[in-house]
Short mmCIF file of C-alpha atoms and ligand atoms in Angstrom, two decimals:
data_model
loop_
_atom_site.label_atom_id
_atom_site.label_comp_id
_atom_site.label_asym_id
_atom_site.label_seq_id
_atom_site.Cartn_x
_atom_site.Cartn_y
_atom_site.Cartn_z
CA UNK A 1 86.10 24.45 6.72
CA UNK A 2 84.33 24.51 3.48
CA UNK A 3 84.65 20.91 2.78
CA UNK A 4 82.69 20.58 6.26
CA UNK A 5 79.41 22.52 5.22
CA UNK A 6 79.51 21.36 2.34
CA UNK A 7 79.82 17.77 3.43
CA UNK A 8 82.35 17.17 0.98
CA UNK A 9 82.43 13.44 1.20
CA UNK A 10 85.89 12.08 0.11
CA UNK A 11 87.42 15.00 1.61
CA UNK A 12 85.77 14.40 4.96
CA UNK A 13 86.77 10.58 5.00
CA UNK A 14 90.54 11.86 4.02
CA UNK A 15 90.45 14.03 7.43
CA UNK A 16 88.55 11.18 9.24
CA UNK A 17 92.21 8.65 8.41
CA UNK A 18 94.40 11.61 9.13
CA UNK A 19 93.13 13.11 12.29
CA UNK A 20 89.78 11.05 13.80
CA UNK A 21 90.38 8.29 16.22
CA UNK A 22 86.27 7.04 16.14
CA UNK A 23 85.40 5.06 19.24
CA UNK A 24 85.17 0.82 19.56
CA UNK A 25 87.13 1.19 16.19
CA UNK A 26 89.94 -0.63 14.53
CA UNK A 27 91.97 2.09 12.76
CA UNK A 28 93.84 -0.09 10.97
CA UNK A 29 90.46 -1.24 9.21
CA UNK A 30 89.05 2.56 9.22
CA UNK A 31 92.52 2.87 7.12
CA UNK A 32 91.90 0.28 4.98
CA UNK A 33 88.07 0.98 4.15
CA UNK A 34 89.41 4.95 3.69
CA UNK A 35 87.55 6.32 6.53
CA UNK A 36 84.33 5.75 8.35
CA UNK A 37 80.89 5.80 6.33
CA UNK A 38 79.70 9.28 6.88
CA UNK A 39 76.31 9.72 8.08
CA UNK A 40 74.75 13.29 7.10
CA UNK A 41 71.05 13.61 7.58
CA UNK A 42 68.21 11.33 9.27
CA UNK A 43 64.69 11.48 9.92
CA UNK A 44 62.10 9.57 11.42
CA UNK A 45 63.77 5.92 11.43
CA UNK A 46 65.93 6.02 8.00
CA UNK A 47 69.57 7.13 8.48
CA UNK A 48 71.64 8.94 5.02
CA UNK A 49 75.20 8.95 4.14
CA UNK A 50 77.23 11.00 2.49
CA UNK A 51 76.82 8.85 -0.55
CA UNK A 52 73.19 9.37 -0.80
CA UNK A 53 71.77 6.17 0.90
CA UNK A 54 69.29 5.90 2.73
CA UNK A 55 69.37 3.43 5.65
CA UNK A 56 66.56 1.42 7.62
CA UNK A 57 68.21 2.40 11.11
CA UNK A 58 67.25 -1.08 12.70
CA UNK A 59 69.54 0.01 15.53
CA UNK A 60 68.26 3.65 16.93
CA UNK A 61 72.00 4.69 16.18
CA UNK A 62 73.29 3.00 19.55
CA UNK A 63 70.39 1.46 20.65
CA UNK A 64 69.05 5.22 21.72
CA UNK A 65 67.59 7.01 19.70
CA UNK A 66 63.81 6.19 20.69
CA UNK A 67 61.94 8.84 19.78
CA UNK A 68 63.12 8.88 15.84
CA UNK A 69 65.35 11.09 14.42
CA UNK A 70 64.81 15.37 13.15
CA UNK A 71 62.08 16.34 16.33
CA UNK A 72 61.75 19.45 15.70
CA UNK A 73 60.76 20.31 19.35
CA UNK A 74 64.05 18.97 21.01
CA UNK A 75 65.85 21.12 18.85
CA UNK A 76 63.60 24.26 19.87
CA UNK A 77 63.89 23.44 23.51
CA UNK A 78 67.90 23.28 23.42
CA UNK A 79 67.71 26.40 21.79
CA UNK A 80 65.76 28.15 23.72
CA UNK A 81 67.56 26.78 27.33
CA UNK A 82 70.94 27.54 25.41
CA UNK A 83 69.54 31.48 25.14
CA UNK A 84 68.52 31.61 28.74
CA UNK A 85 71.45 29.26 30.46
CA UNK A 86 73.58 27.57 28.31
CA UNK A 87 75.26 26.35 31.40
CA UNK A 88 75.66 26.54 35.34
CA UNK A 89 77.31 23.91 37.27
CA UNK A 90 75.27 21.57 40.00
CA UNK A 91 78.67 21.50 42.32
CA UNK A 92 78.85 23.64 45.48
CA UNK A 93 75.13 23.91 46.65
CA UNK A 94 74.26 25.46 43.41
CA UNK A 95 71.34 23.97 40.49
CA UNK A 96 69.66 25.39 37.77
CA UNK A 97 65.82 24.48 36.76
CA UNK A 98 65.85 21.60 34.43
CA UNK A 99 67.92 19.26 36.72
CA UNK A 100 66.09 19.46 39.25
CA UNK A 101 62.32 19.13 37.31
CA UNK A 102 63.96 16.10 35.66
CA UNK A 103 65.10 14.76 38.88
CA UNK A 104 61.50 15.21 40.12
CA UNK A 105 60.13 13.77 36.89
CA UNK A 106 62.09 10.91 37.22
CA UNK A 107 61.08 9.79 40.42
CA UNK A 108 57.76 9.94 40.02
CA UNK A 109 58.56 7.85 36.97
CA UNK A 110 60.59 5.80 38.98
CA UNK A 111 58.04 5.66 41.93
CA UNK A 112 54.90 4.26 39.42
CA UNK A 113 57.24 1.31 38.04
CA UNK A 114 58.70 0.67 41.60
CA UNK A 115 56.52 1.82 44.20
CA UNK A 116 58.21 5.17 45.75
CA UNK A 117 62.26 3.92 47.27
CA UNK A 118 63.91 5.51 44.26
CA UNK A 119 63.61 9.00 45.11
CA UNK A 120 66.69 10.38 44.39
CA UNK A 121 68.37 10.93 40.92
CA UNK A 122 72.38 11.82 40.29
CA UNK A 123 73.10 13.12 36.73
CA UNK A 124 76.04 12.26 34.53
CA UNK A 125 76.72 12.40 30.74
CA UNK A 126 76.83 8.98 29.90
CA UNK A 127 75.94 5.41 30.63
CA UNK A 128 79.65 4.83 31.83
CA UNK A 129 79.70 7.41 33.82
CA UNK A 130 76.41 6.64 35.74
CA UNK A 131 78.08 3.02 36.45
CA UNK A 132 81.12 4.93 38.25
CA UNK A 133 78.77 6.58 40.18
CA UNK A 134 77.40 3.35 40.95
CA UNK A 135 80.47 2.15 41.88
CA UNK A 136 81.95 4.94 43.92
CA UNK A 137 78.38 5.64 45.83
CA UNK A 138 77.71 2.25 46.45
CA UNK A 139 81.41 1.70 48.07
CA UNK A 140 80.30 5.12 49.97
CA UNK A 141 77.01 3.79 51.38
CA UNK A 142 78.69 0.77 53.14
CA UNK A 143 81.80 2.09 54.44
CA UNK A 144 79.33 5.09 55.83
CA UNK A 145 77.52 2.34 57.50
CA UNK A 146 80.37 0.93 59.20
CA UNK A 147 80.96 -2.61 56.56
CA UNK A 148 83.67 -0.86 54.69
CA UNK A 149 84.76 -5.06 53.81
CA UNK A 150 81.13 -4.90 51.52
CA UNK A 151 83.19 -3.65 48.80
CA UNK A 152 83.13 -6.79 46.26
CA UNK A 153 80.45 -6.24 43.03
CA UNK A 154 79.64 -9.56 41.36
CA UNK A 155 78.30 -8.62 37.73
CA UNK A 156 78.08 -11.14 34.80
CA UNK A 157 80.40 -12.57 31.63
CA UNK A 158 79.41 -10.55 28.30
CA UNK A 159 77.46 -7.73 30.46
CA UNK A 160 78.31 -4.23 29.11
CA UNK A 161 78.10 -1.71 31.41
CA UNK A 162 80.68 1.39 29.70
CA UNK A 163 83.67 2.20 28.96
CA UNK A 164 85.30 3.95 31.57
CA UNK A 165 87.50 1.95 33.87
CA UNK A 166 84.81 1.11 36.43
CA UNK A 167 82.00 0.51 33.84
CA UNK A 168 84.93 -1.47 31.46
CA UNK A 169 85.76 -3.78 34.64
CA UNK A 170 82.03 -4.29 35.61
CA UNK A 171 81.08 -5.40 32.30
CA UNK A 172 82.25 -9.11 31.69
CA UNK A 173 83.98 -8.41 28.09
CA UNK A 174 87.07 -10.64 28.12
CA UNK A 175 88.50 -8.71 25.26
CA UNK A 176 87.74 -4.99 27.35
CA UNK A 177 89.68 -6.08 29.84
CA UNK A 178 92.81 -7.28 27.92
CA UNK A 179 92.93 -3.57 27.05
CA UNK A 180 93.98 -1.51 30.15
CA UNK A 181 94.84 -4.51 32.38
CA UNK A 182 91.17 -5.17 33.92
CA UNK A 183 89.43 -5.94 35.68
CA UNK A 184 90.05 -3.58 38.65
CA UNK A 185 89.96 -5.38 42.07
CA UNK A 186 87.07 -6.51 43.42
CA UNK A 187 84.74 -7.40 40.50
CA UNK A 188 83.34 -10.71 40.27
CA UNK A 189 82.14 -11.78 37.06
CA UNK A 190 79.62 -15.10 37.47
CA UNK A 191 77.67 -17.12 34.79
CA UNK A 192 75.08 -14.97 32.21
CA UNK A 193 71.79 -15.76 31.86
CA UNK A 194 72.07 -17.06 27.86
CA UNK A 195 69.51 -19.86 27.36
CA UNK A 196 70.34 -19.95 23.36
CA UNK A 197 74.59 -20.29 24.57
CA UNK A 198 74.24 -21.64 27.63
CA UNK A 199 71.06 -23.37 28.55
CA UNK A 200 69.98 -25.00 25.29
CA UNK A 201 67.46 -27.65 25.16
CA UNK A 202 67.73 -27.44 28.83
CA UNK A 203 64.22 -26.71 30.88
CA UNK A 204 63.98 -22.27 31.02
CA UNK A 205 62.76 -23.04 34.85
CA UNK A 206 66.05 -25.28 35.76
CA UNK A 207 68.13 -22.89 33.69
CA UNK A 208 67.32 -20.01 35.80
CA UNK A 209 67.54 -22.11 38.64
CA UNK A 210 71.02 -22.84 37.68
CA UNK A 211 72.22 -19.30 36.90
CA UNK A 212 70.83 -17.70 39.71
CA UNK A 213 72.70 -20.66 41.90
CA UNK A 214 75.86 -20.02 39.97
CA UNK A 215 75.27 -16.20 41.91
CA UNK A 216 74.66 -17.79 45.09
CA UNK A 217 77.72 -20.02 44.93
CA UNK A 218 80.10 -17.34 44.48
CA UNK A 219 78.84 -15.15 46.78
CA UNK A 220 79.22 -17.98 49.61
CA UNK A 221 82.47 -18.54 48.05
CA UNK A 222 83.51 -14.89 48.45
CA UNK A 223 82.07 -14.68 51.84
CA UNK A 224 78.47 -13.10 51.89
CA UNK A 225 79.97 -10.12 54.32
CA UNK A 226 82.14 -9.02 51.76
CA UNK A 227 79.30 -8.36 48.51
CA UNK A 228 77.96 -4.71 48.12
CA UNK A 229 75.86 -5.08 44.80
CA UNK A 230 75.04 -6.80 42.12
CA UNK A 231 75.03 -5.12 38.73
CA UNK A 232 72.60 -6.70 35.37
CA UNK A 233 71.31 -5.14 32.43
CA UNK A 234 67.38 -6.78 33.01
CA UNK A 235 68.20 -7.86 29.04
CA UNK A 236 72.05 -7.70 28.56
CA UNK A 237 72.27 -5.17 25.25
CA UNK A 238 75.75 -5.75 23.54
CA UNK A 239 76.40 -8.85 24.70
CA UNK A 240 73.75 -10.25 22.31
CA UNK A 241 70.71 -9.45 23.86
CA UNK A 242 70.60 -12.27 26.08
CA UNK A 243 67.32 -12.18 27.22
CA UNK A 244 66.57 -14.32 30.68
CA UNK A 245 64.74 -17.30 31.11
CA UNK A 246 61.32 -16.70 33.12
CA UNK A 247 61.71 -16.65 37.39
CA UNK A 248 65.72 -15.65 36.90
CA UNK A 249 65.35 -11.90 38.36
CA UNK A 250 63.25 -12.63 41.07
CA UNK A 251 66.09 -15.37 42.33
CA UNK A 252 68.19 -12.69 41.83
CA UNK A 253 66.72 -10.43 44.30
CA UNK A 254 65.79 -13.05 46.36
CA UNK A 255 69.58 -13.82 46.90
CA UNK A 256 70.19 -10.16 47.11
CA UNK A 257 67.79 -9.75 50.07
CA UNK A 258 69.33 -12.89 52.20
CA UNK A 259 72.53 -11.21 52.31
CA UNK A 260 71.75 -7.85 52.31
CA UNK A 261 73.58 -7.11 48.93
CA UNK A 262 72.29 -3.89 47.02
CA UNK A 263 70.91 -4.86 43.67
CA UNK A 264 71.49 -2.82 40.94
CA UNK A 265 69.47 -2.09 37.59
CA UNK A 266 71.66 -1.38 34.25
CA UNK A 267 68.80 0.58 32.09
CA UNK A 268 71.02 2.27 30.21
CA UNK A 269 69.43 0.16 26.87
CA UNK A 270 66.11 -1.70 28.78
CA UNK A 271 64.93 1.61 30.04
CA UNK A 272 62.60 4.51 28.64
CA UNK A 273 60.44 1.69 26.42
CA UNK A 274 62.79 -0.43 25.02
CA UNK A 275 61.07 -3.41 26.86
CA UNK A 276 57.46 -2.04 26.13
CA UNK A 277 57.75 -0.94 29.77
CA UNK A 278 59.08 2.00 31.22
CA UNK A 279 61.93 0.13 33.14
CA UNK A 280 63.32 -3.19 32.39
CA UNK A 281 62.98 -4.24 36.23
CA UNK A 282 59.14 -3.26 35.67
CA UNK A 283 59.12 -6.01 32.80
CA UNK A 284 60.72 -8.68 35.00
CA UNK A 285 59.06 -7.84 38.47
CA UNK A 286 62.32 -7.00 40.46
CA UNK A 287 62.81 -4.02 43.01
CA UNK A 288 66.32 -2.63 42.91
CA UNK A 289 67.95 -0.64 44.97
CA UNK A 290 69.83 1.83 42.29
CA UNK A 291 69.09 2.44 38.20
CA UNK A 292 71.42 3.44 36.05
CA UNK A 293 69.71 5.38 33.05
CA UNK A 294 71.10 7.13 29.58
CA UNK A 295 70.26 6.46 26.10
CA UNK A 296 66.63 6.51 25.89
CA UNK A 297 66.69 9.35 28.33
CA UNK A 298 67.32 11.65 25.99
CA UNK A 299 67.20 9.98 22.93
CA UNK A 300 70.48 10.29 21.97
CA UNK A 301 69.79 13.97 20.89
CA UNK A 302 72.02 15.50 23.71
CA UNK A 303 74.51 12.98 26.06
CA UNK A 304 73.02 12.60 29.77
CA UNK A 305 72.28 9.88 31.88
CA UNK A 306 70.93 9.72 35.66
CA UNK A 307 71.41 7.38 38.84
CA UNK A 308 69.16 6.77 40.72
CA UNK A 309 68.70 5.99 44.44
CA UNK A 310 67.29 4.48 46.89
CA UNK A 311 66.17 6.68 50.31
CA UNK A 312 67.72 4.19 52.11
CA UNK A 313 71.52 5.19 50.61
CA UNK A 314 70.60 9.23 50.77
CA UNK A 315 69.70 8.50 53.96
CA UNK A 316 73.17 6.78 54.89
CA UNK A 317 74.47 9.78 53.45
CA UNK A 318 72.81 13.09 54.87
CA UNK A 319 73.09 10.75 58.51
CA UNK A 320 77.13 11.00 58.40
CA UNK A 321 77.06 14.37 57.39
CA UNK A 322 79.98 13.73 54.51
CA UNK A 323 79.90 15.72 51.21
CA UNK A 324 79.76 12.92 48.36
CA UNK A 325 82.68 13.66 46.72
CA UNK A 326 82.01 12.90 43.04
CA UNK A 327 80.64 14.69 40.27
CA UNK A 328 81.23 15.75 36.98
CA UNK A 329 81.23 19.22 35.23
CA UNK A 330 78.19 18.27 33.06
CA UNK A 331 75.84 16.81 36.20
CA UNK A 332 73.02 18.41 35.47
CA UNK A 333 73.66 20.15 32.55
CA UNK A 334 70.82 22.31 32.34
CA UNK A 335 70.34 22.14 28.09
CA UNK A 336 70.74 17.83 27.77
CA UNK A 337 67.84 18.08 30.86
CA UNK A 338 65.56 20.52 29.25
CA UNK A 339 66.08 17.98 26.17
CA UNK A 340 65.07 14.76 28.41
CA UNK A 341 62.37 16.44 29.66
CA UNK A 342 60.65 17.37 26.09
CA UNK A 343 61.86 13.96 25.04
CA UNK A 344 59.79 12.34 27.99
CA UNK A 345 56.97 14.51 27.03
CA UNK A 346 57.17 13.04 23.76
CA UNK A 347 57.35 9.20 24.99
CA UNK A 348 54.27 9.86 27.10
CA UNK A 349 51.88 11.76 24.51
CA UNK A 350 52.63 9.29 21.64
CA UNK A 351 52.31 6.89 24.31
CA UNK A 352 55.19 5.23 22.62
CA UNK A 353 56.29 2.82 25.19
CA UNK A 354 52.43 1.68 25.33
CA UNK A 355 51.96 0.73 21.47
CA UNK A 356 55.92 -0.85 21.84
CA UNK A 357 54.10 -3.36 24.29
CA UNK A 358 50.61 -3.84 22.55
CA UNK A 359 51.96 -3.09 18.79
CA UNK A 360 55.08 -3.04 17.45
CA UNK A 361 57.10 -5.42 20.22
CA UNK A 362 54.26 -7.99 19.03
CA UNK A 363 54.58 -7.58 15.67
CA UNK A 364 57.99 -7.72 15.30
CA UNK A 365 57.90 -11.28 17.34
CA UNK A 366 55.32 -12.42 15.40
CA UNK A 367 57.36 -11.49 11.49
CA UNK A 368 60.28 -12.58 13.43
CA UNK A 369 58.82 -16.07 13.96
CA UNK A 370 57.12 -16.41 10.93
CA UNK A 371 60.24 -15.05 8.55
CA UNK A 372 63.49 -15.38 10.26
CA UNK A 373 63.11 -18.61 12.64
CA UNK A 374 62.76 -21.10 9.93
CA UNK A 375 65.58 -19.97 7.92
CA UNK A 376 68.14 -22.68 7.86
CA UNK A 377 70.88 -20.60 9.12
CA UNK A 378 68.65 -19.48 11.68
CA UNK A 379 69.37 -20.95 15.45
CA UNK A 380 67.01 -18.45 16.86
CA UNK A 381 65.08 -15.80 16.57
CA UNK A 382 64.18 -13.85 19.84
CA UNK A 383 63.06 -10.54 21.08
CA UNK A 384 61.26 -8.62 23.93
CA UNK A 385 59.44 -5.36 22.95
CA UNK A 386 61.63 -3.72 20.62
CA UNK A 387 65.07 -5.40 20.70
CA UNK A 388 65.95 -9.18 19.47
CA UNK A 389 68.64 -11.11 18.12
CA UNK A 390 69.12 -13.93 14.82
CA UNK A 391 71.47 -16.42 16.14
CA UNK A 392 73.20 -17.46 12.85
CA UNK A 393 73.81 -21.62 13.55
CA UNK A 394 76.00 -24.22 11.62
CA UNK A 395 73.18 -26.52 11.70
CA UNK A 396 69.70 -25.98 12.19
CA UNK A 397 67.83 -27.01 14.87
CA UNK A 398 71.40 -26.92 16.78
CA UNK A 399 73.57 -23.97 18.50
CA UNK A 400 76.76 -25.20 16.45
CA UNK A 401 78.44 -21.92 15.23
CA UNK A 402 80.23 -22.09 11.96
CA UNK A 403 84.18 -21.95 11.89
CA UNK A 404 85.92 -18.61 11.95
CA UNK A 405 85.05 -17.60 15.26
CA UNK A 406 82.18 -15.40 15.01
CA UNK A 407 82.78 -13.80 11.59
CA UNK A 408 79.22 -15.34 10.45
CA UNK A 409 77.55 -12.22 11.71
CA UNK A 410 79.69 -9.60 10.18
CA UNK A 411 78.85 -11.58 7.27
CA UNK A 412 75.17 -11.35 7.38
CA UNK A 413 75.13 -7.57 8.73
CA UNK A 414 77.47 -6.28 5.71
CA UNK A 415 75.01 -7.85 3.04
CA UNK A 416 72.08 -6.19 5.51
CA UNK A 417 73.64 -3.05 5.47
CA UNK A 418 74.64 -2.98 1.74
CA UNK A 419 70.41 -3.97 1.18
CA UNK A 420 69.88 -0.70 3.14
CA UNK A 421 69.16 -2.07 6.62
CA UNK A 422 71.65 -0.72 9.48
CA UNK A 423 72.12 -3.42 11.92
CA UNK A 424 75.09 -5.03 14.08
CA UNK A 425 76.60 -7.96 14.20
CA UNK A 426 77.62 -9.68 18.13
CA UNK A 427 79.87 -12.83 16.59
CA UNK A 428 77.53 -14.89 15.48
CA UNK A 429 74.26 -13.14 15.51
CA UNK A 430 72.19 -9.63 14.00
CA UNK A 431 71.05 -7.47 16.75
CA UNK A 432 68.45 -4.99 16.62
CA UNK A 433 67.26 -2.16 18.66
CA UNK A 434 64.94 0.31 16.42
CA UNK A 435 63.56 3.35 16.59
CA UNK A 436 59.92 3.09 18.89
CA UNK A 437 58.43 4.96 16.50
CA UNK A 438 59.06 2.23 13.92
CA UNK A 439 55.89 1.26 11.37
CA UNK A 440 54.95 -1.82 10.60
CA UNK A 441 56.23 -1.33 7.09
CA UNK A 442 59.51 -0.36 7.90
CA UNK A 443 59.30 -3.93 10.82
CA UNK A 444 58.84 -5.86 7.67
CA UNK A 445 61.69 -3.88 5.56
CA UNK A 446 64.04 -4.93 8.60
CA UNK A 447 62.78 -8.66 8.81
CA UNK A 448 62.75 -8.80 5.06
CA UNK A 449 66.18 -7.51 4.86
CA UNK A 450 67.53 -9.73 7.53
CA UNK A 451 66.12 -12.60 5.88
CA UNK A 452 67.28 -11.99 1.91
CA UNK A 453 70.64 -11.36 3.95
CA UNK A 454 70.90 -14.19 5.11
CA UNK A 455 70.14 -15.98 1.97
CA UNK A 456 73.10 -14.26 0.09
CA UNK A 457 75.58 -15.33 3.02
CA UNK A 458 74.06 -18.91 2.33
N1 PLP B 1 75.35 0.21 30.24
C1 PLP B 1 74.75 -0.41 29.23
C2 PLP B 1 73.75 -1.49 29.51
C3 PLP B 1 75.03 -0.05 27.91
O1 PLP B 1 74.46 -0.71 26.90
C4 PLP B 1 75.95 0.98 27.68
C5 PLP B 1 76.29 1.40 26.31
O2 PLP B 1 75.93 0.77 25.34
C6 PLP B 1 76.56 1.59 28.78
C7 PLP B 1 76.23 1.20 30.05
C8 PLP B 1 77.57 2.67 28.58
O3 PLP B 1 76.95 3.83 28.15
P1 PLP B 1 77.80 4.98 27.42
O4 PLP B 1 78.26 4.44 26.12
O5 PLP B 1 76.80 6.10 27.30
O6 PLP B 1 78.91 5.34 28.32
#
């Protein structure tokens, strides 16, 4: 135990080969490297190790941590709620406070980006288990209303929407599904919205056109009677943040409404500021009919995540009379909402998600254009508020990858990361996702860093 306070590096990287199996991880490499890189303090956006290193966290841990790192205050308020009720379930007709002021502060979140049909919140711990909500309620709702046969979800290739077996099968990761033998029946997975992949040099307007059509198609395909929902992050995350051409959401819902398909909103990244908007739907002008929220929520500093729903479904629901039989031991647990409560009181008074829109989301376009899109290796350089992408090209002013199959990134994000600058690599292109309370400073540490990168993998 010693070892641990002590944070006895090479002793804790022995017991991390021995006996820790860390998630999305090959353990033959975590063998190989001998054990994971250990990560000890933080603060603010910089990240240590165990080594002593300080890193530029251009990646808000997992794309959550919006708020920065060692508040003081989220700390106090967990340990405070932990002295009055460390814990009471939400099953069985009982609740405890902060659930339900969350659920309340949530919806009137919800009802100033969306205009007041998202009233109702479910808690879970995590992004993947929001998404089985999704799934499980949204099967629910239309067998409650008597079209049991709307049980089909269409989603998108390279969406990420968990890990779970649902949330694995929604998300359109070829090499998820290998694992487990998914997808699990009935989930459609249809064209993504990837201009730089998939679109280029084609017009945004006729790209949209075309993957919102490729939607359409399969749904006629399928039989329009048989859809319950469609499921999109507004900006897909870990599939490369593939941000959408211009007009694609609003085809989206438009198909949604002709065949009376529930749309639903993956926020689990795009929402709480991300964007420079509170909701990612907000940013793209699209109504749905369920959001599935985590991350940003909390910032990371405690696991919970929230569904939310329309009146419409509750409706559906309190009209049959049948208990919803799904929940977890954590819905609602009362110290991760006391946290998400003081970590939405921080997002508001710093008014965080206001200078991500006006500020920093500019800013980091702007260095991002300037220092990263002319680099020869450099296909493209994108981002929306405070997430973008390099797309790392064989020849410039082309989207020809180089050979190797997508090691080009790893590449670039292992000289970034040994320069001091944590970001990730999706094949053939650096992600990032940083803290909102990022400086300008430390925007032009991370586009400096990306760029020298770059030049040693040249
Ligand atoms: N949905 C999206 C869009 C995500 O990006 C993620 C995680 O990255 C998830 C769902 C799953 O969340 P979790 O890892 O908390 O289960």
């Amino acid at each position: 135990m010693s070892s641990l306070r002590n944070h006895d590096i090479p002793a804790l990287r022995q017991l991390d080969v021995a006996h820790h199996l860390p998630a999305q991880s090959s353990y033959a490499l975590q063998q190989e490297l001998g054990g994971s890189r250990i990560i000890t303090h933080a603060k603010g956006c910089t990240v240590t190790d165990g080594e002593g290193h300080s890193l530029l966290d251009g990646m808000a841990g997992l794309w959550c941590v919006n708020v920065g790192y060692g508040r003081d205050e989220l700390a106090e308020v967990a340990y405070r709620q932990m002295l009055e009720l460390p814990y009471y379930n939400t099953f069985f007709r009982t609740a405890t406070p902060p659930p339900v002021e969350l659920a309340a502060r949530l919806a009137g979140l919800l009802a100033k980006a969306h205009g007041g049909e998202l009233q109702h919140i479910f808690f879970n711990s995590s992004g993947s288990e929001s998404n089985d909500t999704v799934f499980r309620l949204v099967r629910t709702y239309w067998m409650l209303k008597g079209q049991g046969d709307r049980s089909v979800f269409i989603s998108r290739h390279n969406a990420y929407h968990g890990s779970t077996v649902a949330s694995a099968s929604l998300g359109g990761m070829d090499f998820m599904h290998v694992q487990g033998g998914l997808p699990i029946p009935g989930i459609e997975h249809v064209m993504q919205p990837y201009p730089f992949g998939e679109g280029f040099g084609e017009d945004p307007e006729a790209f949209a056109a075309r993957a919102a059509q490729a939607i359409e198609d399969r749904i006629l395909a399928i039989g329009p009677e048989k859809i319950a929902a469609f499921i999109g992050e507004p900006v897909q995350g870990a599939g490369g943040v593939i941000i959408p051409p211009p007009g694609y959401w609003q085809k989206v819902e438009a198909i949604c409404r002709k065949y009376g398909i529930l749309l639903v909103a993956d926020e689990v990244i795009c929402g709480f500021g991300r964007l420079g908007s509170w909701f990612g739907f907000q940013h793209f002008g699209f109504t749905p009919d369920i959001v599935s929220m985590a991350k940003g929520l909390s910032s990371g500093y405690l696991p919970i995540s929230a569904t939310a729903v329309s009146r419409e479904i509750v409706a559906t629901l309190r009209a049959s009379g049948e208990e919803f039989v799904h929940g977890y031991t954590y819905s609602g647990h009362p110290v991760c909402a006391a946290v998400a409560l003081a970590n939405l009181d921080i997002l508001e008074r710093e008014d965080l998600i206001g200078r991500t829109a006006r500020d920093t989301g500019p800013y980091l376009a702007a260095a991002m254009a300037e220092r990263l899109a002319p680099h020869p290796l450099v296909g493209e350089a994108r981002s929306l508020g405070l997430i973008g992408a390099v797309e790392i090209v064989a020849e410039k002013g082309t989207n020809r990858r180089h050979g190797g199959g997508g090691k080009a990134g790893p590449i670039v994000r292992d000289h970034c990361i040994a320069r001091g600058l944590m970001v990730r690599a999706i094949r053939d292109s650096i992600v990032m996702s940083p803290p909102l309370v990022i400086t300008h400073a430390q925007i032009d540490q991370l586009v400096d860093t990306i760029a020298a990168a770059l030049d040693d993998a040249g």
